[in-house]
Coordinates of C-alpha atoms in Angstrom, one line a residue:
L1 CA 77.8 148.8 142.4
S2 CA 76.5 145.8 144.3
I3 CA 76.7 142.8 142.0
A4 CA 75.5 139.2 142.9
F5 CA 76.9 136.5 140.6
L6 CA 74.2 133.8 140.6
I7 CA 75.8 130.7 139.0
D8 CA 74.0 127.6 138.0
V9 CA 76.2 124.6 139.0
S10 CA 73.7 121.8 138.1
I11 CA 75.0 119.0 135.9
S12 CA 73.6 120.7 132.8
Q13 CA 76.4 123.3 133.1
Q14 CA 79.2 120.8 133.2
R15 CA 80.7 121.7 129.8
T16 CA 80.3 125.5 130.1
L17 CA 81.1 126.3 133.7
A18 CA 84.9 126.8 133.2
D19 CA 84.2 129.4 130.5
E20 CA 81.6 131.1 132.7
K21 CA 84.0 131.4 135.6
A22 CA 86.8 132.8 133.3
A23 CA 84.4 135.4 131.9
A24 CA 83.2 136.4 135.4
R25 CA 86.7 136.8 136.5
G26 CA 87.5 139.0 133.6
F27 CA 84.4 141.1 134.4
I28 CA 85.5 141.5 138.0
E29 CA 89.0 142.6 136.9
K30 CA 87.7 145.2 134.6
A31 CA 84.5 146.4 136.1
I32 CA 84.7 146.1 139.9
R33 CA 86.4 149.0 141.8
S34 CA 87.3 147.6 145.2
N35 CA 87.2 151.0 146.9
K36 CA 83.6 151.6 145.8
D37 CA 81.9 148.4 144.6
Q38 CA 81.1 145.1 146.2
L39 CA 80.1 141.7 145.0
A40 CA 78.7 138.3 146.2
I41 CA 79.0 134.9 144.6
I42 CA 76.1 132.4 144.9
P43 CA 76.2 129.0 143.2
F44 CA 72.9 127.2 143.0
T45 CA 71.3 123.9 142.2
G46 CA 68.1 123.0 144.0
L47 CA 69.4 125.3 146.8
A48 CA 71.4 128.6 146.6
F49 CA 74.6 128.7 148.5
L50 CA 76.2 131.9 149.8
E51 CA 79.8 131.2 149.0
L52 CA 80.8 134.9 149.3
G53 CA 78.7 137.5 150.9
M54 CA 78.9 141.1 149.8
T55 CA 82.5 142.2 150.0
H56 CA 85.0 144.7 148.5
D57 CA 87.7 141.9 148.7
I58 CA 88.4 141.1 145.0
L59 CA 91.0 138.5 145.9
S60 CA 88.5 136.5 147.9
A61 CA 86.2 136.6 144.9
Y62 CA 88.9 135.1 142.7
R63 CA 89.5 132.3 145.2
V64 CA 85.8 131.5 145.5
L65 CA 85.3 131.5 141.8
Q66 CA 88.3 129.1 141.4
Q67 CA 86.8 126.6 143.8
I68 CA 83.2 126.5 142.4
D69 CA 82.5 123.3 140.6
V70 CA 79.5 121.4 139.1
A71 CA 77.4 119.5 141.7
I72 CA 78.1 115.9 140.9
P73 CA 76.2 114.3 142.5
A74 CA 75.8 117.0 145.2
Y75 CA 77.2 120.5 145.7
Q76 CA 80.5 120.3 147.5
G77 CA 81.2 124.0 148.5
A78 CA 81.4 125.5 152.0
G79 CA 78.7 128.1 151.6
R80 CA 75.5 128.1 153.7
P81 CA 72.2 127.6 151.9
L82 CA 70.1 130.7 151.7
S83 CA 66.9 130.3 153.5
G84 CA 63.6 132.3 153.7
I85 CA 61.1 130.2 151.9
P86 CA 58.6 128.7 154.4
T87 CA 58.4 125.0 154.8
G88 CA 56.0 122.8 156.8
P89 CA 52.9 120.7 156.5
G90 CA 51.2 121.2 153.2
M91 CA 54.1 123.1 151.7
A92 CA 56.7 122.0 149.2
A93 CA 59.9 120.5 150.7
P94 CA 63.3 122.0 149.9
P95 CA 64.5 120.6 146.5
D96 CA 66.8 117.6 146.2
E97 CA 70.4 118.0 145.1
G98 CA 71.0 117.7 141.4
T99 CA 67.8 119.7 140.6
T100 CA 67.7 123.3 139.5
A101 CA 65.6 126.0 141.3
I102 CA 66.4 129.2 139.4
W103 CA 63.4 131.3 140.7
D104 CA 64.1 130.4 144.3
A105 CA 67.7 131.4 143.9
V106 CA 66.8 134.7 142.3
A107 CA 64.2 135.5 144.9
L108 CA 66.5 134.7 147.9
T109 CA 69.5 136.5 146.4
S110 CA 67.3 139.6 146.1
T111 CA 65.9 139.5 149.7
Q112 CA 68.8 138.0 151.6
V113 CA 71.8 139.6 149.8
L114 CA 71.0 142.6 147.6
A115 CA 68.2 144.1 149.7
K116 CA 70.6 144.6 152.6
T117 CA 73.0 146.8 150.6
H118 CA 71.1 150.1 151.2
D119 CA 74.0 152.4 150.6
Q120 CA 74.7 151.2 147.0
R121 CA 73.2 153.1 144.1
R122 CA 73.1 150.2 141.5
R123 CA 72.2 146.7 142.5
A124 CA 72.2 143.8 140.0
I125 CA 72.1 140.1 139.6
I126 CA 74.2 138.5 136.9
L127 CA 72.5 135.1 136.3
L128 CA 74.4 132.4 134.5
T129 CA 72.1 129.5 133.7
D130 CA 70.3 127.6 130.9
G131 CA 67.0 128.8 132.2
L132 CA 65.6 125.2 132.7
D133 CA 64.0 125.4 136.1
T134 CA 62.9 122.0 137.5
T135 CA 62.1 122.4 141.3
S136 CA 61.5 126.0 142.3
R137 CA 59.0 126.4 145.1
L138 CA 58.4 130.1 144.1
R139 CA 56.9 131.2 140.8
R140 CA 58.9 133.2 138.3
S141 CA 56.5 136.2 138.9
E142 CA 57.4 136.1 142.6
A143 CA 61.1 136.1 141.8
I144 CA 60.6 139.1 139.6
D145 CA 58.6 140.9 142.3
R146 CA 61.4 140.3 144.8
V147 CA 64.1 141.6 142.4
I148 CA 62.0 144.8 141.9
G149 CA 61.4 145.1 145.7
A150 CA 65.2 145.0 146.2
E151 CA 65.5 147.8 143.6
A152 CA 67.8 145.5 141.6
I153 CA 67.9 144.4 138.0
V154 CA 68.8 141.0 136.4
Y155 CA 71.2 140.4 133.6
A156 CA 70.6 136.9 132.4
I157 CA 73.3 135.0 130.5
G158 CA 71.6 132.0 129.0
I159 CA 74.2 129.2 128.4
G160 CA 73.4 125.6 127.4
D161 CA 75.5 123.0 125.9
S162 CA 78.6 123.6 123.7
K163 CA 76.4 124.6 120.7
G164 CA 74.3 127.0 122.7
E165 CA 71.3 124.6 122.6
G166 CA 69.0 123.7 125.5
V167 CA 68.4 127.3 126.7
N168 CA 64.9 128.5 127.8
K169 CA 65.3 131.9 126.1
P170 CA 61.7 133.2 126.7
V171 CA 61.8 132.9 130.5
L172 CA 65.2 134.4 130.8
R173 CA 64.3 137.3 128.5
E174 CA 61.2 137.9 130.6
L175 CA 63.1 137.9 133.9
A176 CA 65.7 140.3 132.6
E177 CA 63.4 142.7 130.8
R178 CA 60.8 143.0 133.5
T179 CA 63.5 144.0 136.0
G180 CA 65.1 146.5 133.7
G181 CA 68.0 144.3 132.6
R182 CA 68.8 142.4 129.5
A183 CA 69.3 138.8 128.4
F184 CA 72.2 137.4 126.4
F185 CA 72.6 134.1 124.7
P186 CA 76.2 133.6 123.8
K187 CA 77.2 130.5 121.8
K188 CA 81.0 131.0 121.8
E189 CA 83.5 132.1 124.5
G190 CA 84.1 135.4 122.7
E191 CA 80.3 136.1 122.7
L192 CA 80.3 135.4 126.5
Q193 CA 83.0 137.9 127.1
S194 CA 81.2 140.5 124.9
A195 CA 78.1 140.0 127.0
F196 CA 80.0 140.9 130.2
T197 CA 81.5 143.9 128.4
E198 CA 78.0 145.2 127.5
I199 CA 76.8 144.6 131.1
E200 CA 79.7 146.6 132.4
Q201 CA 79.0 149.5 130.1
E202 CA 75.3 149.5 131.0
L203 CA 75.9 149.4 134.8
R204 CA 78.3 152.3 134.5
S205 CA 76.2 154.5 132.2

């Protein structure tokens, strides 16, 4: 497996990020085999930051997960922003901090991270977000095309506030299903862990 964890760290995720990180760690412990699998960790706001490039090093993944925090007011991590969307006169400028650019993050993760893992049989993005995109320069359809071009699939985990509200379910469902994945909308911590369990079973089947 080659798995890219794409984690929304905009302010809307402030209440849920700790649970997301714990569930992701549990998934890594159970599902990732360090001798065969590899993973990357990419938090995003208006930009996507490569905090951990594809690696077999599980301990590094735990360390990076531990350090990821909500961007208040700006993202504080050490990762470099993923690039690859043209800028210039007449084109949209890179988004400001504190915004949310989901489709840009999905597209760049596909082309800059997953597409380079030619030796892996299964490539997937696990996307944790509320689905409320505010500043993407690329369209959702372009993000989907890039996922398919990288021969990857998306598992979208739609998480909003503590009651599970504020999630754009239709767009996350479309993103997941058009790439061959699934969308999950957990409202409690136990449901979040169950979603990761189902993803693990599907990736291994």
